[in-house]
mmCIF file of C-alpha atoms and ligand atoms in Angstrom:
data_model
loop_
_atom_site.group_PDB
_atom_site.id
_atom_site.type_symbol
_atom_site.label_atom_id
_atom_site.label_comp_id
_atom_site.label_asym_id
_atom_site.label_seq_id
_atom_site.Cartn_x
_atom_site.Cartn_y
_atom_site.Cartn_z
ATOM 1 C CA UNK A 1 -85.482 -88.709 113.345
ATOM 2 C CA UNK A 2 -86.280 -84.977 113.380
ATOM 3 C CA UNK A 3 -82.981 -83.159 113.509
ATOM 4 C CA UNK A 4 -82.869 -80.204 115.878
ATOM 5 C CA UNK A 5 -79.260 -79.102 115.554
ATOM 6 C CA UNK A 6 -77.017 -79.328 112.472
ATOM 7 C CA UNK A 7 -73.287 -78.756 112.813
ATOM 8 C CA UNK A 8 -71.659 -77.875 109.478
ATOM 9 C CA UNK A 9 -67.952 -78.604 109.193
ATOM 10 C CA UNK A 10 -66.002 -77.789 106.017
ATOM 11 C CA UNK A 11 -62.835 -79.885 105.797
ATOM 12 C CA UNK A 12 -59.894 -79.370 103.496
ATOM 13 C CA UNK A 13 -56.824 -81.497 104.172
ATOM 14 C CA UNK A 14 -57.794 -81.947 107.796
ATOM 15 C CA UNK A 15 -56.644 -85.540 108.339
ATOM 16 C CA UNK A 16 -54.712 -84.471 111.422
ATOM 17 C CA UNK A 17 -57.766 -83.139 113.195
ATOM 18 C CA UNK A 18 -60.737 -85.272 112.094
ATOM 19 C CA UNK A 19 -60.509 -87.814 114.930
ATOM 20 C CA UNK A 20 -59.956 -85.151 117.560
ATOM 21 C CA UNK A 21 -62.937 -83.251 116.255
ATOM 22 C CA UNK A 22 -65.197 -86.291 116.518
ATOM 23 C CA UNK A 23 -64.076 -87.070 120.026
ATOM 24 C CA UNK A 24 -64.611 -83.476 121.157
ATOM 25 C CA UNK A 25 -68.118 -83.437 119.716
ATOM 26 C CA UNK A 26 -69.478 -86.933 120.229
ATOM 27 C CA UNK A 27 -66.753 -88.862 122.107
ATOM 28 C CA UNK A 28 -67.063 -89.863 125.768
ATOM 29 C CA UNK A 29 -67.332 -86.320 127.072
ATOM 30 C CA UNK A 30 -68.555 -84.938 123.782
ATOM 31 C CA UNK A 31 -70.360 -81.607 123.824
ATOM 32 C CA UNK A 32 -73.281 -82.860 121.753
ATOM 33 C CA UNK A 33 -74.017 -85.794 124.096
ATOM 34 C CA UNK A 34 -75.400 -83.660 126.882
ATOM 35 C CA UNK A 35 -77.464 -81.238 124.854
ATOM 36 C CA UNK A 36 -80.494 -83.499 124.802
ATOM 37 C CA UNK A 37 -81.058 -82.638 121.145
ATOM 38 C CA UNK A 38 -81.192 -84.711 117.994
ATOM 39 C CA UNK A 39 -78.014 -83.645 116.284
ATOM 40 C CA UNK A 40 -76.630 -83.911 112.834
ATOM 41 C CA UNK A 41 -72.970 -83.551 111.894
ATOM 42 C CA UNK A 42 -72.516 -82.505 108.281
ATOM 43 C CA UNK A 43 -68.930 -82.740 107.029
ATOM 44 C CA UNK A 44 -68.031 -81.312 103.674
ATOM 45 C CA UNK A 45 -64.896 -82.753 102.173
ATOM 46 C CA UNK A 46 -63.751 -79.833 100.067
ATOM 47 C CA UNK A 47 -61.575 -81.791 97.630
ATOM 48 C CA UNK A 48 -58.961 -82.773 100.215
ATOM 49 C CA UNK A 49 -55.755 -84.175 98.782
ATOM 50 C CA UNK A 50 -54.995 -86.248 101.879
ATOM 51 C CA UNK A 51 -57.087 -89.044 103.403
ATOM 52 C CA UNK A 52 -59.617 -86.765 105.110
ATOM 53 C CA UNK A 53 -62.529 -88.460 103.334
ATOM 54 C CA UNK A 54 -61.479 -91.969 104.401
ATOM 55 C CA UNK A 55 -61.010 -90.795 107.982
ATOM 56 C CA UNK A 56 -64.428 -89.145 107.982
ATOM 57 C CA UNK A 57 -66.043 -92.327 106.712
ATOM 58 C CA UNK A 58 -64.238 -94.436 109.312
ATOM 59 C CA UNK A 59 -65.345 -92.091 112.103
ATOM 60 C CA UNK A 60 -68.904 -92.132 110.814
ATOM 61 C CA UNK A 61 -68.817 -95.927 111.051
ATOM 62 C CA UNK A 62 -67.553 -95.777 114.644
ATOM 63 C CA UNK A 63 -70.290 -93.409 115.810
ATOM 64 C CA UNK A 64 -73.081 -94.765 113.632
ATOM 65 C CA UNK A 65 -74.794 -96.649 116.463
ATOM 66 C CA UNK A 66 -75.377 -93.521 118.519
ATOM 67 C CA UNK A 67 -79.020 -92.570 118.903
ATOM 68 C CA UNK A 68 -79.772 -88.819 118.587
ATOM 69 C CA UNK A 69 -76.947 -88.490 116.087
ATOM 70 C CA UNK A 70 -76.875 -88.446 112.329
ATOM 71 C CA UNK A 71 -73.624 -88.076 110.410
ATOM 72 C CA UNK A 72 -73.506 -86.927 106.806
ATOM 73 C CA UNK A 73 -70.427 -86.593 104.653
ATOM 74 C CA UNK A 74 -70.759 -84.453 101.559
ATOM 75 C CA UNK A 75 -67.923 -85.073 99.153
ATOM 76 C CA UNK A 76 -67.363 -82.223 96.718
ATOM 77 C CA UNK A 77 -65.938 -82.978 93.288
ATOM 78 C CA UNK A 78 -62.895 -80.743 93.913
ATOM 79 C CA UNK A 79 -61.705 -77.925 96.154
ATOM 80 C CA UNK A 80 -64.203 -75.073 95.895
ATOM 81 C CA UNK A 81 -63.045 -73.037 98.903
ATOM 82 C CA UNK A 82 -64.486 -72.701 102.365
ATOM 83 C CA UNK A 83 -67.381 -70.415 101.405
ATOM 84 C CA UNK A 84 -68.664 -72.826 98.771
ATOM 85 C CA UNK A 85 -68.080 -75.796 101.068
ATOM 86 C CA UNK A 86 -70.210 -74.167 103.738
ATOM 87 C CA UNK A 87 -72.912 -73.456 101.180
ATOM 88 C CA UNK A 88 -72.872 -77.125 100.235
ATOM 89 C CA UNK A 89 -73.355 -77.986 103.899
ATOM 90 C CA UNK A 90 -76.230 -75.528 104.184
ATOM 91 C CA UNK A 91 -77.916 -77.074 101.178
ATOM 92 C CA UNK A 92 -78.194 -80.453 102.891
ATOM 93 C CA UNK A 93 -78.647 -79.356 106.537
ATOM 94 C CA UNK A 94 -81.993 -80.349 107.962
ATOM 95 C CA UNK A 95 -81.852 -79.079 111.550
ATOM 96 C CA UNK A 96 -84.033 -76.447 113.216
ATOM 97 C CA UNK A 97 -80.805 -74.648 114.098
ATOM 98 C CA UNK A 98 -77.500 -74.606 112.245
ATOM 99 C CA UNK A 99 -73.971 -74.106 113.545
ATOM 100 C CA UNK A 100 -71.101 -73.799 111.053
ATOM 101 C CA UNK A 101 -67.797 -74.672 112.669
ATOM 102 C CA UNK A 102 -64.151 -75.138 111.644
ATOM 103 C CA UNK A 103 -62.733 -78.644 111.778
ATOM 104 C CA UNK A 104 -59.601 -77.518 113.611
ATOM 105 C CA UNK A 105 -61.478 -76.851 116.886
ATOM 106 C CA UNK A 106 -60.430 -73.201 116.866
ATOM 107 C CA UNK A 107 -64.080 -72.543 117.514
ATOM 108 C CA UNK A 108 -64.682 -73.811 121.040
ATOM 109 C CA UNK A 109 -67.399 -76.455 120.991
ATOM 110 C CA UNK A 110 -68.105 -75.561 124.615
ATOM 111 C CA UNK A 111 -69.975 -72.512 123.322
ATOM 112 C CA UNK A 112 -72.675 -74.595 121.666
ATOM 113 C CA UNK A 113 -74.817 -75.077 124.809
ATOM 114 C CA UNK A 114 -74.800 -71.293 125.244
ATOM 115 C CA UNK A 115 -75.848 -70.880 121.605
ATOM 116 C CA UNK A 116 -78.722 -73.277 122.122
ATOM 117 C CA UNK A 117 -79.825 -71.499 125.282
ATOM 118 C CA UNK A 118 -80.027 -68.150 123.474
ATOM 119 C CA UNK A 119 -81.797 -69.766 120.542
ATOM 120 C CA UNK A 120 -84.370 -71.091 123.039
ATOM 121 C CA UNK A 121 -84.816 -67.526 124.257
ATOM 122 C CA UNK A 122 -86.005 -66.565 120.802
ATOM 123 C CA UNK A 123 -82.977 -65.285 118.923
ATOM 124 C CA UNK A 124 -82.682 -66.256 115.283
ATOM 125 C CA UNK A 125 -78.952 -65.626 115.108
ATOM 126 C CA UNK A 126 -76.400 -66.049 117.884
ATOM 127 C CA UNK A 127 -73.046 -64.570 116.865
ATOM 128 C CA UNK A 128 -69.746 -65.476 118.453
ATOM 129 C CA UNK A 129 -67.267 -62.628 118.580
ATOM 130 C CA UNK A 130 -63.564 -63.306 119.059
ATOM 131 C CA UNK A 131 -62.378 -61.524 122.190
ATOM 132 C CA UNK A 132 -58.716 -62.315 121.475
ATOM 133 C CA UNK A 133 -56.743 -62.291 118.288
ATOM 134 C CA UNK A 134 -53.401 -62.520 120.005
ATOM 135 C CA UNK A 135 -52.349 -65.736 118.322
ATOM 136 C CA UNK A 136 -52.473 -64.014 114.933
ATOM 137 C CA UNK A 137 -49.676 -61.867 113.588
ATOM 138 C CA UNK A 138 -49.852 -58.109 114.142
ATOM 139 C CA UNK A 139 -49.967 -57.645 110.371
ATOM 140 C CA UNK A 140 -52.994 -59.919 109.969
ATOM 141 C CA UNK A 141 -54.813 -58.161 112.793
ATOM 142 C CA UNK A 142 -54.011 -54.761 111.290
ATOM 143 C CA UNK A 143 -55.186 -55.767 107.801
ATOM 144 C CA UNK A 144 -58.319 -57.310 109.181
ATOM 145 C CA UNK A 145 -59.210 -54.208 111.157
ATOM 146 C CA UNK A 146 -58.658 -52.051 108.036
ATOM 147 C CA UNK A 147 -60.920 -54.407 106.086
ATOM 148 C CA UNK A 148 -63.776 -54.114 108.568
ATOM 149 C CA UNK A 149 -63.470 -50.341 108.801
ATOM 150 C CA UNK A 150 -63.308 -49.857 105.026
ATOM 151 C CA UNK A 151 -65.999 -52.387 104.292
ATOM 152 C CA UNK A 152 -68.401 -50.989 106.830
ATOM 153 C CA UNK A 153 -67.857 -47.466 105.485
ATOM 154 C CA UNK A 154 -68.415 -48.239 101.837
ATOM 155 C CA UNK A 155 -70.695 -51.225 101.563
ATOM 156 C CA UNK A 156 -74.392 -51.296 102.198
ATOM 157 C CA UNK A 157 -74.221 -53.867 104.952
ATOM 158 C CA UNK A 158 -72.404 -53.752 108.266
ATOM 159 C CA UNK A 159 -70.199 -56.745 108.989
ATOM 160 C CA UNK A 160 -69.579 -57.010 112.725
ATOM 161 C CA UNK A 161 -65.865 -56.922 113.532
ATOM 162 C CA UNK A 162 -64.128 -60.131 114.651
ATOM 163 C CA UNK A 163 -67.246 -62.184 114.105
ATOM 164 C CA UNK A 164 -66.386 -65.194 111.988
ATOM 165 C CA UNK A 165 -68.535 -67.946 110.597
ATOM 166 C CA UNK A 166 -68.957 -69.591 113.991
ATOM 167 C CA UNK A 167 -72.544 -68.870 115.027
ATOM 168 C CA UNK A 168 -75.962 -70.415 115.410
ATOM 169 C CA UNK A 169 -78.887 -69.559 113.203
ATOM 170 C CA UNK A 170 -82.359 -70.931 112.739
ATOM 171 C CA UNK A 171 -83.957 -72.682 109.811
ATOM 172 C CA UNK A 172 -85.647 -69.423 108.819
ATOM 173 C CA UNK A 173 -82.223 -67.842 108.332
ATOM 174 C CA UNK A 174 -80.936 -70.953 106.582
ATOM 175 C CA UNK A 175 -83.775 -70.804 104.069
ATOM 176 C CA UNK A 176 -83.045 -67.145 103.440
ATOM 177 C CA UNK A 177 -79.358 -67.911 102.837
ATOM 178 C CA UNK A 178 -80.137 -70.869 100.600
ATOM 179 C CA UNK A 179 -82.525 -68.747 98.565
ATOM 180 C CA UNK A 180 -79.785 -66.320 97.501
ATOM 181 C CA UNK A 181 -78.904 -67.246 93.929
ATOM 182 C CA UNK A 182 -75.404 -65.777 93.696
ATOM 183 C CA UNK A 183 -72.544 -68.171 93.148
ATOM 184 C CA UNK A 184 -69.843 -65.940 94.606
ATOM 185 C CA UNK A 185 -70.628 -66.558 98.185
ATOM 186 C CA UNK A 186 -68.951 -64.215 100.641
ATOM 187 C CA UNK A 187 -70.544 -65.708 103.715
ATOM 188 C CA UNK A 188 -69.753 -62.957 106.202
ATOM 189 C CA UNK A 189 -71.580 -60.568 103.899
ATOM 190 C CA UNK A 190 -74.460 -62.919 103.178
ATOM 191 C CA UNK A 191 -74.986 -63.596 106.876
ATOM 192 C CA UNK A 192 -75.118 -59.868 107.559
ATOM 193 C CA UNK A 193 -77.305 -59.166 104.544
ATOM 194 C CA UNK A 194 -80.127 -61.539 105.481
ATOM 195 C CA UNK A 195 -80.557 -59.906 108.884
ATOM 196 C CA UNK A 196 -82.929 -61.369 111.558
ATOM 197 C CA UNK A 197 -82.950 -60.915 115.314
ATOM 198 C CA UNK A 198 -79.464 -61.500 116.635
ATOM 199 C CA UNK A 199 -77.336 -61.390 119.748
ATOM 200 C CA UNK A 200 -73.561 -61.494 120.130
ATOM 201 C CA UNK A 201 -71.535 -63.359 122.715
ATOM 202 C CA UNK A 202 -67.771 -63.278 123.148
ATOM 203 C CA UNK A 203 -65.361 -66.177 123.080
ATOM 204 C CA UNK A 204 -61.664 -66.883 123.189
ATOM 205 C CA UNK A 205 -60.435 -68.381 119.955
ATOM 206 C CA UNK A 206 -58.320 -71.486 120.468
ATOM 207 C CA UNK A 207 -55.104 -72.509 118.789
ATOM 208 C CA UNK A 208 -55.486 -74.862 115.843
ATOM 209 C CA UNK A 209 -55.181 -78.352 117.391
ATOM 210 C CA UNK A 210 -53.063 -79.692 114.533
ATOM 211 C CA UNK A 211 -52.261 -79.032 110.893
ATOM 212 C CA UNK A 212 -51.889 -75.555 109.457
ATOM 213 C CA UNK A 213 -54.076 -72.710 108.220
ATOM 214 C CA UNK A 214 -55.363 -73.025 104.667
ATOM 215 C CA UNK A 215 -55.429 -69.288 104.077
ATOM 216 C CA UNK A 216 -52.436 -67.226 102.988
ATOM 217 C CA UNK A 217 -52.104 -63.493 102.467
ATOM 218 C CA UNK A 218 -53.043 -63.529 98.779
ATOM 219 C CA UNK A 219 -56.163 -65.632 99.408
ATOM 220 C CA UNK A 220 -57.228 -63.280 102.196
ATOM 221 C CA UNK A 221 -56.658 -60.234 99.991
ATOM 222 C CA UNK A 222 -58.907 -61.680 97.282
ATOM 223 C CA UNK A 223 -61.397 -62.634 99.922
ATOM 224 C CA UNK A 224 -61.486 -59.023 101.130
ATOM 225 C CA UNK A 225 -61.962 -57.772 97.546
ATOM 226 C CA UNK A 226 -64.812 -60.180 97.089
ATOM 227 C CA UNK A 227 -66.415 -58.880 100.266
ATOM 228 C CA UNK A 228 -66.080 -55.249 99.299
ATOM 229 C CA UNK A 229 -67.228 -55.631 95.698
ATOM 230 C CA UNK A 230 -69.952 -58.103 96.594
ATOM 231 C CA UNK A 231 -72.063 -55.811 98.701
ATOM 232 C CA UNK A 232 -71.830 -52.298 97.361
ATOM 233 C CA UNK A 233 -70.977 -50.201 94.334
ATOM 234 C CA UNK A 234 -69.354 -47.201 95.987
ATOM 235 C CA UNK A 235 -65.886 -48.068 94.586
ATOM 236 C CA UNK A 236 -67.430 -47.788 91.122
ATOM 237 C CA UNK A 237 -69.426 -44.649 91.696
ATOM 238 C CA UNK A 238 -66.682 -42.769 93.508
ATOM 239 C CA UNK A 239 -64.840 -42.163 90.207
ATOM 240 C CA UNK A 240 -67.476 -39.716 89.064
ATOM 241 C CA UNK A 241 -66.730 -37.590 92.112
ATOM 242 C CA UNK A 242 -62.974 -37.984 91.825
ATOM 243 C CA UNK A 243 -63.343 -36.906 88.187
ATOM 244 C CA UNK A 244 -65.278 -33.807 89.217
ATOM 245 C CA UNK A 245 -62.746 -32.869 91.866
ATOM 246 C CA UNK A 246 -59.774 -33.333 89.537
ATOM 247 C CA UNK A 247 -61.498 -31.325 86.766
ATOM 248 C CA UNK A 248 -62.262 -28.583 89.243
ATOM 249 C CA UNK A 249 -58.608 -28.288 90.264
ATOM 250 C CA UNK A 250 -57.539 -28.479 86.620
ATOM 251 C CA UNK A 251 -59.867 -25.567 85.860
ATOM 252 C CA UNK A 252 -58.467 -23.492 88.734
ATOM 253 C CA UNK A 253 -54.913 -24.251 87.656
ATOM 254 C CA UNK A 254 -55.707 -23.392 84.032
ATOM 255 C CA UNK A 255 -57.231 -20.058 85.090
ATOM 256 C CA UNK A 256 -54.126 -19.356 87.157
ATOM 257 C CA UNK A 257 -51.838 -20.121 84.196
ATOM 258 C CA UNK A 258 -53.846 -17.922 81.843
ATOM 259 C CA UNK A 259 -53.873 -15.035 84.286
ATOM 260 C CA UNK A 260 -50.177 -15.394 84.992
ATOM 261 C CA UNK A 261 -49.362 -15.404 81.279
ATOM 262 C CA UNK A 262 -51.516 -12.309 80.736
ATOM 263 C CA UNK A 263 -49.935 -10.429 83.623
ATOM 264 C CA UNK A 264 -46.320 -11.626 83.552
ATOM 265 C CA UNK A 265 -45.920 -12.511 79.866
ATOM 266 C CA UNK A 266 -45.039 -15.823 78.228
ATOM 267 C CA UNK A 267 -43.251 -18.287 80.428
ATOM 268 C CA UNK A 268 -42.624 -21.852 79.266
ATOM 269 C CA UNK A 269 -40.752 -23.972 81.852
ATOM 270 C CA UNK A 270 -42.953 -26.630 83.374
ATOM 271 C CA UNK A 271 -41.569 -29.962 82.234
ATOM 272 C CA UNK A 272 -41.498 -31.376 85.776
ATOM 273 C CA UNK A 273 -45.013 -30.280 86.672
ATOM 274 C CA UNK A 274 -46.335 -31.628 83.359
ATOM 275 C CA UNK A 275 -44.793 -35.040 83.963
ATOM 276 C CA UNK A 276 -46.145 -35.170 87.492
ATOM 277 C CA UNK A 277 -49.644 -34.228 86.383
ATOM 278 C CA UNK A 278 -49.661 -36.726 83.514
ATOM 279 C CA UNK A 279 -48.434 -39.539 85.740
ATOM 280 C CA UNK A 280 -50.898 -38.625 88.449
ATOM 281 C CA UNK A 281 -53.869 -38.611 86.092
ATOM 282 C CA UNK A 282 -52.651 -41.752 84.314
ATOM 283 C CA UNK A 283 -52.402 -43.546 87.645
ATOM 284 C CA UNK A 284 -55.814 -42.340 88.675
ATOM 285 C CA UNK A 285 -57.355 -43.544 85.415
ATOM 286 C CA UNK A 286 -55.712 -46.931 85.657
ATOM 287 C CA UNK A 287 -57.035 -47.305 89.179
ATOM 288 C CA UNK A 288 -60.510 -46.434 87.966
ATOM 289 C CA UNK A 289 -60.251 -48.915 85.103
ATOM 290 C CA UNK A 290 -58.889 -51.551 87.488
ATOM 291 C CA UNK A 291 -61.813 -51.171 89.835
ATOM 292 C CA UNK A 292 -64.187 -51.259 86.900
ATOM 293 C CA UNK A 293 -62.459 -54.471 85.816
ATOM 294 C CA UNK A 294 -62.858 -55.925 89.279
ATOM 295 C CA UNK A 295 -66.625 -55.526 88.973
ATOM 296 C CA UNK A 296 -66.871 -56.510 85.303
ATOM 297 C CA UNK A 297 -64.929 -59.696 86.058
ATOM 298 C CA UNK A 298 -67.336 -60.537 88.828
ATOM 299 C CA UNK A 299 -70.357 -59.803 86.645
ATOM 300 C CA UNK A 300 -68.835 -62.083 84.000
ATOM 301 C CA UNK A 301 -68.309 -64.932 86.445
ATOM 302 C CA UNK A 302 -71.732 -64.457 87.976
ATOM 303 C CA UNK A 303 -73.431 -64.294 84.572
ATOM 304 C CA UNK A 304 -72.310 -67.826 83.769
ATOM 305 C CA UNK A 305 -74.830 -69.007 86.381
ATOM 306 C CA UNK A 306 -72.593 -71.829 87.502
ATOM 307 C CA UNK A 307 -73.419 -73.518 90.784
ATOM 308 C CA UNK A 308 -71.033 -72.557 93.607
ATOM 309 C CA UNK A 309 -70.109 -76.206 94.215
ATOM 310 C CA UNK A 310 -70.583 -79.672 92.734
ATOM 311 C CA UNK A 311 -71.443 -82.557 95.021
ATOM 312 C CA UNK A 312 -69.770 -85.823 94.070
ATOM 313 C CA UNK A 313 -71.520 -88.001 96.594
ATOM 314 C CA UNK A 314 -73.214 -87.851 99.967
ATOM 315 C CA UNK A 315 -72.334 -90.613 102.410
HETATM 316 N N1 LIG B 1 -61.429 -74.995 104.480
HETATM 317 C C1 LIG B 1 -62.169 -75.541 103.418
HETATM 318 N N2 LIG B 1 -61.767 -75.280 102.130
HETATM 319 C C2 LIG B 1 -60.669 -74.506 101.837
HETATM 320 C C3 LIG B 1 -59.955 -73.933 102.926
HETATM 321 C C4 LIG B 1 -60.360 -74.203 104.221
HETATM 322 O O1 LIG B 1 -63.147 -76.244 103.628
HETATM 323 O O2 LIG B 1 -60.361 -74.321 100.661
HETATM 324 C C5 LIG B 1 -61.862 -75.279 105.872
HETATM 325 C C6 LIG B 1 -60.783 -75.877 106.757
HETATM 326 O O3 LIG B 1 -60.716 -77.271 106.610
HETATM 327 C C7 LIG B 1 -61.249 -75.467 108.140
HETATM 328 C C8 LIG B 1 -61.917 -74.115 107.896
HETATM 329 O O4 LIG B 1 -62.201 -74.072 106.503
HETATM 330 O O5 LIG B 1 -62.200 -76.354 108.691
HETATM 331 C C9 LIG B 1 -61.027 -72.963 108.313
HETATM 332 O O6 LIG B 1 -59.759 -73.091 107.701
HETATM 333 P P1 LIG B 1 -58.413 -72.721 108.447
HETATM 334 O O7 LIG B 1 -58.418 -73.242 109.834
HETATM 335 O O8 LIG B 1 -57.294 -73.171 107.585
HETATM 336 O O9 LIG B 1 -58.492 -71.137 108.435
HETATM 337 P P2 LIG B 1 -58.060 -70.122 109.598
HETATM 338 O O10 LIG B 1 -58.573 -70.677 110.887
HETATM 339 O O11 LIG B 1 -56.590 -70.050 109.553
HETATM 340 O O12 LIG B 1 -58.729 -68.850 109.204
HETATM 341 MG MG1 LIG B 2 -58.445 -72.496 111.622
#
């Protein structure tokens, strides 16, 4: 069977949603049934600690007699994170068009026909942009908007705001993504980096149908760092300019002190200003070293040339 549409679903501890996901996609009123396309569902079990894998296998059994449908389950050897799990899915996807989707049905499956329609019109990438983020906390929305603004200012690629991984892209784009050798895979950045002709549609993000989010604040912070350091070197280069500016002010201040001493005579107090200046410069240097470390660490990890994921078995 020639697959036309591949749906990629990373799953980590999603036992509460697996059955609901199947029934929404390929159940009685399943979205995929009426597309008239040969579809493939690729699940990646990202080292779940619950019985997600067993449930996936059981569901695959139930729907195995469906024509026009192929179900693959890629079992990773441990939890590698969503980005790596998606990459694993991409490496086995065989469709003409690919749609990555969350297992929790936060991405409305009802958008898929619209995706397909735009793909038929000749777009290589159809992006889905979240129109609402009301269900998220104000803090998360604030941090996310800062991330997009900062990232788009300093990195070489523009990541569209509120556009997640939910999208459709063609095989051409898939091949481009699969050809990138890096093992630190910040997908939002990679998607933007490869380019191609794209169009954006809006959607309302749904509530998670069951279970809870797998991302906490610390994970998201590291995720943001990975995004920013992965696609530009401005944070590294900026220290040269900061150094110049600080030296310039130091020179002005030194000239002022010399002149003042010449005109007004010797004057020694200045303990407070000295401490402030030393602390300020110390802090600045540590920040510079920290950012350097951020990049060096990533170069180190990347230089090991490890694969981003290990597949245990494909069912
Ligand atoms: N996920 C994964 N590996 C992980 C964390 C998450 O495969 O280490 C999957 C998860 O099963 C879900 C998707 O990534 O299908 C999005 O996760 P989640 O819904 O927890 O994130 P949120 O919607 O809160 O951003
Ligand atoms: Mg979710």
